[in-house]
Amino acid sequence: MAERDSDSEDDEDEGPKENCEDCYYFHRFKMLLHRDERLHRNTEIEDINGKRMKAMEIFSISIKHLKNSVMDIMHQQIAFKILEKDIDYVLTVPTIWGDAAKMFMRETSVKAGIPSDQLTIALEPEAASIYCQYMYLEQKYDKERDITFQKQVKEKSKYMVVDLGGGTVDITVHKQADDGTLEELFPATGEPLGGTSVDDKFADFLETIGGKGVLNKFKERCLKDHLDIFRNFETAKRAYNGTKVRIKIPANFDSLIKEDKTRGSISKALRDTQYTDRVTYANGKLALESSVFEEFFKKAVDGISIFIENILARKSFDDVRTIIMVGGFSKSSIIQNEIKNKLSPYRIIIPEEAGLAVVKGDVYFGHVPNAISRRVSLYTYGIQSWPEYTPGIDPPSKKIDVNGTMRCKDVFFPLVQRGEQISVGFRKSQVFRSFKPNESETECAIYVSDQENP
């Protein structure tokens, strides 16, 4: 069975307790779809303790739980009966995922009980852009920055949307088309530079104190306390106001470090690190100077700013002046301040409901599926063909005799090229003939490349 850890302190109910060894705890498993380039239906992923389970099973359980929860809430709050066939579902995925991961999510959703014809897959930054252009502007906040953005949209100016989530940072560039829809000017793209990269730096910090491998040892011995450390760190991230940060550390972690006689305790171990004057430990809490805490964000901040600058460096984006930051990670004051400093020539807008931008944009997208009317292809798609051989142009190694005609074998024939702008409902026809006149059917594979002209 799949289990999630509870935030509740009330774990003392009566009745038999399940053996933890029979349960699984999967934490932030969404990014595993990005890491596994050989994703397929039987792909397995590891839980926090290294036990393996099929990824499709884990995702389908999660999606089914969300689906059933939504149905339960609607049945409680809406007087008339709602039928599942009357609901359309929009499932967002990070831009960083490939086509295989998107197909995987569609199959997983069907397995969870969502019919394929009632499901739309949406990219997170696209949903955020829809929110910013169609919903955020309707709120009419009395702020100069928002009035300026409304004016830019009406003038068909280009703007960048940066979606900062837990696992990824996704970016797209849009402008309003003449028909009022959104036109994509840069294919949505992403990098693994989300909030979890800050957690990774905090984990490195703890291993500097306790020694390499101490967190794995602590996780095996005290799983709940291990999770509590990172929950406490998450709370500190959200509450940070530029002053000293205090993070509660379970007593069992200090006890584990004391087992290493060379370190003695957290307090003693700190004296032998570069943090000796900036971090203290007392009464079960680490006290970190703001400089130490902000160092955890440096990799993410630098990576995000470079990622944005590389896209804006394109000649076609010389006139982009506005960057909208959405997503839960964008609410961090450190991220906001650092990005504003590093990208000072640009106007940075952060909506008040930045963390809900993707969800609200999804709902709008579900009602208006053509809200984005033109997209830029991220890949080149094509098929294998064997055209007639051209002497002096085609390599001799490709020359082959087919039924008396010299042909060039194994040639990539592009149907759509990377960077090509495609309208919603776009279709392209191409006639191909089989080499054997009497053949009633033939096998045709679609090939994908991230090169513009493979």
Coordinates of C-alpha atoms in Angstrom, one line a residue:
M1 CA 0.0 0.0 0.0
A2 CA 1.1 3.6 -0.4
E3 CA 1.2 5.7 2.7
R4 CA 1.8 9.4 3.3
D5 CA 3.1 10.8 6.5
S6 CA 0.6 12.8 8.6
D7 CA 1.2 16.3 9.8
S8 CA -1.0 15.5 12.8
E9 CA 0.5 15.0 16.2
D10 CA -2.5 12.9 17.2
D11 CA -1.1 9.5 16.4
E12 CA -2.2 7.7 19.5
D13 CA -5.5 6.1 18.2
E14 CA -6.5 2.8 19.6
G15 CA -6.4 -0.3 17.5
P16 CA -3.7 -2.3 15.8
K17 CA -0.7 -0.5 14.3
E18 CA 0.5 -1.3 10.8
N19 CA 4.0 -2.4 10.4
C20 CA 6.0 0.4 8.8
E21 CA 8.0 -2.1 6.9
D22 CA 4.8 -3.1 5.0
C23 CA 4.2 0.6 3.9
Y24 CA 5.8 2.9 1.3
Y25 CA 6.6 6.6 1.6
F26 CA 7.2 8.3 -1.7
H27 CA 8.4 11.9 -1.4
R28 CA 8.5 14.4 -4.3
F29 CA 8.3 11.6 -6.8
K30 CA 7.1 13.8 -9.6
M31 CA 10.6 14.7 -10.7
L32 CA 11.5 11.0 -11.1
L33 CA 9.7 11.2 -14.5
H34 CA 12.2 13.7 -15.6
R35 CA 15.2 11.7 -14.4
D36 CA 14.3 8.4 -16.0
E37 CA 14.9 8.8 -19.7
R38 CA 13.8 5.2 -20.3
L39 CA 10.3 5.7 -18.9
H40 CA 7.8 3.0 -19.7
R41 CA 4.8 1.3 -18.2
N42 CA 6.9 -1.0 -16.0
T43 CA 9.3 1.7 -14.7
E44 CA 9.9 1.3 -11.0
I45 CA 10.9 4.1 -8.5
E46 CA 12.2 3.9 -5.0
D47 CA 10.5 5.2 -1.9
I48 CA 12.4 7.1 0.8
N49 CA 13.8 3.8 2.2
G50 CA 14.8 2.3 -1.1
K51 CA 11.8 0.0 -1.6
R52 CA 10.7 -0.2 -5.2
M53 CA 7.2 0.1 -6.7
K54 CA 5.8 0.7 -10.2
A55 CA 5.7 4.4 -11.0
M56 CA 2.4 4.0 -12.9
E57 CA 0.8 2.5 -9.8
I58 CA 2.0 5.3 -7.5
F59 CA 0.8 8.1 -9.8
S60 CA -2.5 6.5 -10.5
I61 CA -3.2 6.1 -6.7
S62 CA -2.4 9.8 -6.3
I63 CA -4.5 11.0 -9.1
K64 CA -7.4 8.7 -8.1
H65 CA -7.3 10.1 -4.6
L66 CA -7.4 13.7 -5.9
K67 CA -10.3 12.8 -8.3
N68 CA -12.3 11.1 -5.6
S69 CA -11.7 13.9 -3.1
V70 CA -13.0 16.5 -5.6
M71 CA -16.1 14.4 -6.3
D72 CA -16.8 14.0 -2.5
I73 CA -16.5 17.8 -1.9
M74 CA -18.7 18.7 -4.8
H75 CA -21.4 16.2 -3.7
Q76 CA -21.3 17.7 -0.2
Q77 CA -21.5 21.4 -1.4
I78 CA -23.7 21.3 -4.5
A79 CA -27.4 20.5 -4.3
F80 CA -27.9 18.9 -7.7
K81 CA -26.3 15.6 -8.8
I82 CA -23.0 15.9 -10.7
L83 CA -22.2 13.1 -13.1
E84 CA -18.5 12.2 -13.8
K85 CA -19.2 12.2 -17.5
D86 CA -20.0 15.9 -17.2
I87 CA -16.5 16.8 -15.9
D88 CA -13.5 17.7 -17.9
Y89 CA -10.1 17.3 -16.2
V90 CA -7.0 19.4 -16.8
L91 CA -3.7 17.9 -15.6
T92 CA -0.7 20.1 -15.6
V93 CA 2.9 18.8 -16.2
P94 CA 6.2 20.6 -15.9
T95 CA 7.7 21.8 -19.2
I96 CA 10.9 19.9 -18.4
W97 CA 9.1 16.6 -19.0
G98 CA 9.4 14.9 -22.4
D99 CA 6.7 13.5 -24.6
A100 CA 7.1 10.0 -23.0
A101 CA 6.3 11.4 -19.6
K102 CA 3.2 13.2 -20.9
M103 CA 2.0 10.0 -22.5
F104 CA 2.7 8.2 -19.2
M105 CA 0.6 10.7 -17.3
R106 CA -2.3 10.3 -19.7
E107 CA -2.2 6.5 -19.4
T108 CA -1.9 6.8 -15.6
S109 CA -4.9 9.1 -15.4
V110 CA -7.0 6.7 -17.5
K111 CA -5.9 4.0 -15.0
A112 CA -7.1 6.2 -12.2
G113 CA -10.6 6.4 -13.8
I114 CA -10.4 9.5 -15.9
P115 CA -11.6 8.8 -19.5
S116 CA -9.0 10.0 -22.1
D117 CA -11.6 12.1 -24.0
Q118 CA -12.3 14.0 -20.8
L119 CA -8.6 14.8 -20.1
T120 CA -6.4 17.6 -21.3
I121 CA -2.7 17.8 -20.6
A122 CA -1.5 21.4 -20.0
L123 CA 2.0 22.8 -19.4
E124 CA 2.4 24.7 -16.2
P125 CA 3.9 27.9 -17.5
E126 CA 1.1 28.1 -20.2
A127 CA -1.5 27.8 -17.5
A128 CA 0.3 30.5 -15.5
S129 CA 0.3 32.8 -18.5
I130 CA -3.4 32.3 -19.1
Y131 CA -4.0 33.3 -15.5
C132 CA -1.9 36.4 -15.8
Q133 CA -3.5 37.6 -19.0
Y134 CA -7.1 36.7 -18.5
M135 CA -7.8 36.3 -14.8
Y136 CA -5.2 38.3 -12.9
L137 CA -6.0 41.4 -14.9
E138 CA -9.7 41.1 -14.1
Q139 CA -8.9 41.6 -10.4
K140 CA -7.9 45.2 -11.2
Y141 CA -5.6 45.8 -8.3
D142 CA -5.0 49.5 -7.8
K143 CA -1.3 49.3 -8.4
E144 CA 0.8 51.1 -11.0
R145 CA 2.7 47.9 -12.0
D146 CA -0.6 46.1 -12.8
I147 CA -2.0 49.0 -14.8
T148 CA 1.3 49.1 -16.8
F149 CA 1.1 45.3 -17.5
Q150 CA -2.6 45.7 -18.7
K151 CA -1.4 48.4 -21.1
Q152 CA 1.4 46.2 -22.3
V153 CA -1.0 43.3 -23.0
K154 CA -3.3 45.5 -25.0
E155 CA -0.4 46.9 -27.0
K156 CA 0.6 43.3 -27.9
S157 CA 3.9 43.6 -26.1
K158 CA 5.9 40.4 -25.3
Y159 CA 6.2 39.2 -21.8
M160 CA 8.0 36.3 -20.0
V161 CA 6.3 34.0 -17.5
V162 CA 8.6 32.3 -15.0
D163 CA 6.9 29.5 -13.1
L164 CA 8.9 28.7 -10.0
G165 CA 7.7 25.4 -8.5
G166 CA 9.1 22.9 -6.0
G167 CA 10.9 20.8 -8.6
T168 CA 11.3 22.8 -11.7
V169 CA 11.5 26.3 -13.1
D170 CA 9.5 26.6 -16.3
I171 CA 9.6 29.6 -18.7
T172 CA 7.7 30.7 -21.7
V173 CA 7.3 34.0 -23.7
H174 CA 3.9 35.1 -24.9
K175 CA 2.1 38.1 -26.4
Q176 CA -1.5 38.7 -27.2
A177 CA -2.5 37.9 -30.7
D178 CA -4.8 40.1 -32.8
D179 CA -7.8 37.8 -32.0
G180 CA -7.2 38.2 -28.2
T181 CA -5.7 34.7 -27.7
L182 CA -2.2 34.0 -26.6
E183 CA 0.6 33.5 -29.0
E184 CA 3.6 31.5 -27.9
L185 CA 6.9 33.0 -29.1
F186 CA 9.3 30.7 -27.3
P187 CA 8.7 26.9 -26.7
A188 CA 8.0 26.4 -23.0
T189 CA 11.2 25.0 -21.5
G190 CA 12.4 24.2 -18.0
E191 CA 15.2 23.3 -15.6
P192 CA 15.4 21.4 -12.3
L193 CA 16.0 24.6 -10.2
G194 CA 12.9 24.6 -8.0
G195 CA 12.6 24.9 -4.2
T196 CA 13.9 21.4 -3.7
S197 CA 17.3 22.5 -4.8
V198 CA 17.4 24.7 -1.6
D199 CA 16.5 21.7 0.5
D200 CA 19.4 19.8 -1.1
K201 CA 21.8 22.6 0.1
F202 CA 20.3 22.4 3.6
A203 CA 20.9 18.6 3.5
D204 CA 24.6 19.3 2.5
F205 CA 24.8 21.7 5.5
L206 CA 23.6 19.0 7.9
E207 CA 26.1 16.5 6.5
T208 CA 28.8 19.0 7.0
I209 CA 27.9 19.0 10.7
G210 CA 27.2 15.2 11.1
G211 CA 29.4 13.7 8.5
K212 CA 28.7 12.2 5.1
G213 CA 25.9 9.7 5.1
V214 CA 24.5 10.9 8.5
L215 CA 21.1 11.7 7.0
N216 CA 20.7 8.3 5.4
K217 CA 21.6 6.7 8.7
F218 CA 19.1 9.0 10.5
K219 CA 16.4 8.3 8.0
E220 CA 16.8 4.5 8.5
R221 CA 16.7 4.9 12.3
C222 CA 14.2 7.7 12.8
L223 CA 12.1 8.3 9.7
K224 CA 9.5 10.6 11.3
D225 CA 12.2 12.8 12.8
H226 CA 14.0 12.9 9.5
L227 CA 10.8 14.2 7.8
D228 CA 10.3 16.7 10.7
I229 CA 13.7 18.3 10.1
F230 CA 12.8 19.2 6.5
R231 CA 9.3 20.2 7.5
N232 CA 10.8 22.6 10.0
F233 CA 13.1 23.9 7.3
E234 CA 10.2 24.4 4.9
T235 CA 8.5 26.5 7.6
A236 CA 11.6 28.6 8.0
K237 CA 11.8 29.2 4.3
R238 CA 8.3 30.5 4.1
A239 CA 8.6 32.7 7.2
Y240 CA 12.1 34.2 6.5
N241 CA 12.2 38.0 7.0
G242 CA 15.9 38.7 6.7
T243 CA 16.8 38.1 10.3
K244 CA 18.4 35.2 12.2
V245 CA 16.7 31.8 11.5
R246 CA 15.9 29.2 14.1
I247 CA 15.2 25.6 13.0
K248 CA 14.0 22.9 15.4
I249 CA 16.2 19.8 15.3
P250 CA 14.9 16.5 16.8
A251 CA 16.9 15.3 19.8
N252 CA 17.5 12.0 18.1
F253 CA 19.7 13.8 15.5
D254 CA 22.0 15.2 18.2
S255 CA 22.1 11.7 19.8
L256 CA 23.2 10.2 16.6
I257 CA 26.0 12.7 16.1
K258 CA 27.2 12.0 19.7
E259 CA 27.8 8.4 18.8
D260 CA 30.6 9.7 16.6
K261 CA 33.3 10.4 19.3
T262 CA 35.2 12.7 16.9
R263 CA 32.2 15.0 16.7
G264 CA 30.7 14.7 20.1
S265 CA 27.5 16.7 19.5
I266 CA 26.0 19.2 17.2
S267 CA 27.5 22.1 19.2
K268 CA 30.9 20.7 19.2
A269 CA 30.8 19.6 15.6
L270 CA 29.8 23.2 14.5
R271 CA 33.0 24.5 16.1
D272 CA 35.0 22.5 13.5
T273 CA 33.2 23.8 10.5
Q274 CA 33.2 27.1 8.5
Y275 CA 30.0 28.0 10.4
T276 CA 31.6 28.2 13.8
D277 CA 30.8 32.0 14.2
R278 CA 27.5 32.0 12.3
V279 CA 25.6 29.0 13.5
T280 CA 24.8 27.9 17.1
Y281 CA 22.8 25.1 18.6
A282 CA 20.9 25.4 21.9
N283 CA 17.6 24.1 23.3
G284 CA 17.1 21.8 20.4
K285 CA 17.3 24.5 17.8
L286 CA 19.9 25.6 15.2
A287 CA 20.2 29.4 15.0
L288 CA 21.6 30.5 11.6
E289 CA 22.7 34.0 10.7
S290 CA 20.9 35.3 7.7
S291 CA 24.0 35.0 5.5
V292 CA 24.1 31.2 6.1
F293 CA 20.4 30.8 5.4
E294 CA 20.6 32.8 2.2
E295 CA 23.6 30.7 1.0
F296 CA 21.2 27.7 0.6
F297 CA 19.4 29.7 -2.1
K298 CA 22.5 30.8 -4.1
K299 CA 22.6 27.8 -6.5
A300 CA 18.8 28.3 -7.3
V301 CA 19.0 32.0 -7.6
D302 CA 22.1 31.9 -9.9
G303 CA 20.7 29.1 -12.0
I304 CA 17.3 30.8 -12.4
S305 CA 18.8 34.2 -13.4
I306 CA 21.2 32.6 -15.9
F307 CA 18.4 30.5 -17.3
I308 CA 16.2 33.7 -17.8
E309 CA 19.1 35.8 -19.2
N310 CA 20.0 33.1 -21.8
I311 CA 16.5 33.2 -23.2
L312 CA 16.3 37.0 -23.1
A313 CA 19.7 37.2 -24.9
R314 CA 17.9 36.1 -28.1
K315 CA 17.7 38.9 -30.6
S316 CA 13.9 38.4 -31.0
F317 CA 13.4 39.2 -27.3
D318 CA 15.3 42.5 -27.2
D319 CA 11.9 44.2 -26.6
V320 CA 10.8 42.0 -23.7
R321 CA 10.7 44.2 -20.6
T322 CA 8.3 42.4 -18.2
I323 CA 8.8 39.2 -16.3
I324 CA 5.9 37.7 -14.3
M325 CA 7.0 35.3 -11.6
V326 CA 4.4 32.7 -10.3
G327 CA 4.5 29.4 -8.4
G328 CA 5.0 28.6 -4.8
F329 CA 8.8 29.2 -4.9
S330 CA 8.3 32.7 -6.2
K331 CA 6.8 33.7 -2.9
S332 CA 10.2 33.4 -1.2
S333 CA 11.4 36.9 -0.2
I334 CA 15.0 35.8 -0.9
I335 CA 14.1 34.7 -4.5
Q336 CA 12.2 37.9 -5.1
N337 CA 14.9 40.2 -3.9
E338 CA 17.8 38.4 -5.6
I339 CA 16.0 38.0 -9.0
K340 CA 15.0 41.7 -8.8
N341 CA 18.6 42.7 -8.1
K342 CA 20.1 40.5 -10.8
L343 CA 17.5 41.4 -13.4
S344 CA 17.1 45.1 -12.4
P345 CA 16.5 46.4 -16.0
Y346 CA 13.3 44.4 -16.2
R347 CA 9.9 45.0 -14.6
I348 CA 9.3 42.0 -12.2
I349 CA 5.6 41.3 -11.4
I350 CA 4.6 38.8 -8.7
P351 CA 0.8 38.4 -8.4
E352 CA -0.6 38.2 -4.9
E353 CA -1.9 34.7 -5.6
A354 CA 1.3 33.6 -7.3
G355 CA 1.1 30.1 -5.8
L356 CA -2.4 29.5 -7.3
A357 CA -1.7 30.9 -10.7
V358 CA -1.2 27.5 -12.4
V359 CA -4.3 26.0 -10.8
K360 CA -6.5 29.0 -11.7
G361 CA -5.1 29.2 -15.2
D362 CA -5.9 25.5 -15.6
V363 CA -9.5 26.0 -14.8
Y364 CA -9.7 28.9 -17.4
F365 CA -7.9 26.7 -19.9
G366 CA -10.4 23.9 -19.3
H367 CA -13.2 26.3 -20.3
V368 CA -11.3 28.0 -23.2
P369 CA -9.0 25.3 -24.7
N370 CA -8.0 27.7 -27.5
A371 CA -6.8 30.4 -25.1
I372 CA -3.4 29.8 -26.6
S373 CA -3.9 29.7 -30.3
R374 CA -0.2 29.4 -31.5
R375 CA 2.6 27.4 -30.1
V376 CA 6.3 26.9 -31.0
S377 CA 7.3 23.3 -31.5
L378 CA 10.0 22.1 -29.1
Y379 CA 10.9 19.2 -31.2
T380 CA 11.3 18.2 -34.9
Y381 CA 9.0 15.3 -35.8
G382 CA 9.3 13.2 -38.9
I383 CA 9.3 9.7 -40.4
Q384 CA 11.8 7.4 -42.3
S385 CA 11.7 7.7 -46.1
W386 CA 13.6 6.2 -49.0
P387 CA 13.6 8.9 -51.8
E388 CA 15.2 8.4 -55.2
Y389 CA 19.0 8.5 -55.0
T390 CA 20.7 11.7 -56.3
P391 CA 24.3 11.1 -57.5
G392 CA 26.8 13.6 -56.2
I393 CA 24.5 14.7 -53.3
D394 CA 23.5 11.5 -51.5
P395 CA 26.3 9.5 -49.9
P396 CA 27.1 6.2 -51.9
S397 CA 26.7 4.2 -48.7
K398 CA 23.0 5.0 -48.7
K399 CA 22.5 3.9 -52.3
I400 CA 20.2 0.8 -52.7
D401 CA 18.3 -0.8 -55.5
V402 CA 14.6 -1.2 -54.8
N403 CA 12.6 -2.9 -57.6
G404 CA 15.0 -1.5 -60.2
T405 CA 15.0 2.1 -58.9
M406 CA 18.0 3.5 -57.1
R407 CA 17.0 4.9 -53.8
C408 CA 18.6 6.6 -50.8
K409 CA 17.8 4.5 -47.7
D410 CA 17.0 5.7 -44.1
V411 CA 16.4 9.4 -44.8
F412 CA 14.7 11.5 -42.2
F413 CA 11.6 13.3 -43.6
P414 CA 10.5 16.2 -41.3
L415 CA 6.8 16.9 -40.9
V416 CA 7.2 19.6 -38.2
Q417 CA 10.5 21.3 -37.4
R418 CA 11.8 22.6 -34.0
G419 CA 11.0 26.3 -33.7
E420 CA 8.1 26.2 -36.2
Q421 CA 5.0 28.0 -35.0
I422 CA 1.9 25.9 -35.1
S423 CA -1.7 27.0 -34.8
V424 CA -4.4 25.0 -32.8
G425 CA -5.9 22.4 -35.1
F426 CA -2.9 22.5 -37.4
R427 CA -2.9 19.6 -39.9
K428 CA -0.3 18.7 -42.5
S429 CA -0.9 16.1 -45.3
Q430 CA 1.8 14.1 -47.1
V431 CA 1.4 11.2 -49.5
F432 CA 3.7 8.3 -49.2
R433 CA 3.7 5.2 -51.4
S434 CA 4.7 1.7 -50.4
F435 CA 7.5 0.0 -52.3
K436 CA 5.3 -3.0 -52.9
P437 CA 2.2 -2.1 -54.9
N438 CA 0.1 -5.0 -53.5
E439 CA 0.8 -4.1 -49.8
S440 CA -2.4 -3.2 -48.0
E441 CA -0.7 -1.7 -44.9
T442 CA 2.8 -0.6 -43.8
E443 CA 4.5 0.2 -40.6
C444 CA 5.3 3.9 -40.0
A445 CA 7.3 5.1 -37.0
I446 CA 7.4 8.7 -35.9
Y447 CA 10.8 10.0 -34.9
V448 CA 11.5 12.9 -32.6
S449 CA 14.6 15.1 -32.4
D450 CA 15.6 18.2 -30.4
Q451 CA 17.6 19.4 -33.4
E452 CA 16.1 21.8 -35.9
N453 CA 17.4 19.9 -38.9
P454 CA 18.5 16.4 -37.9

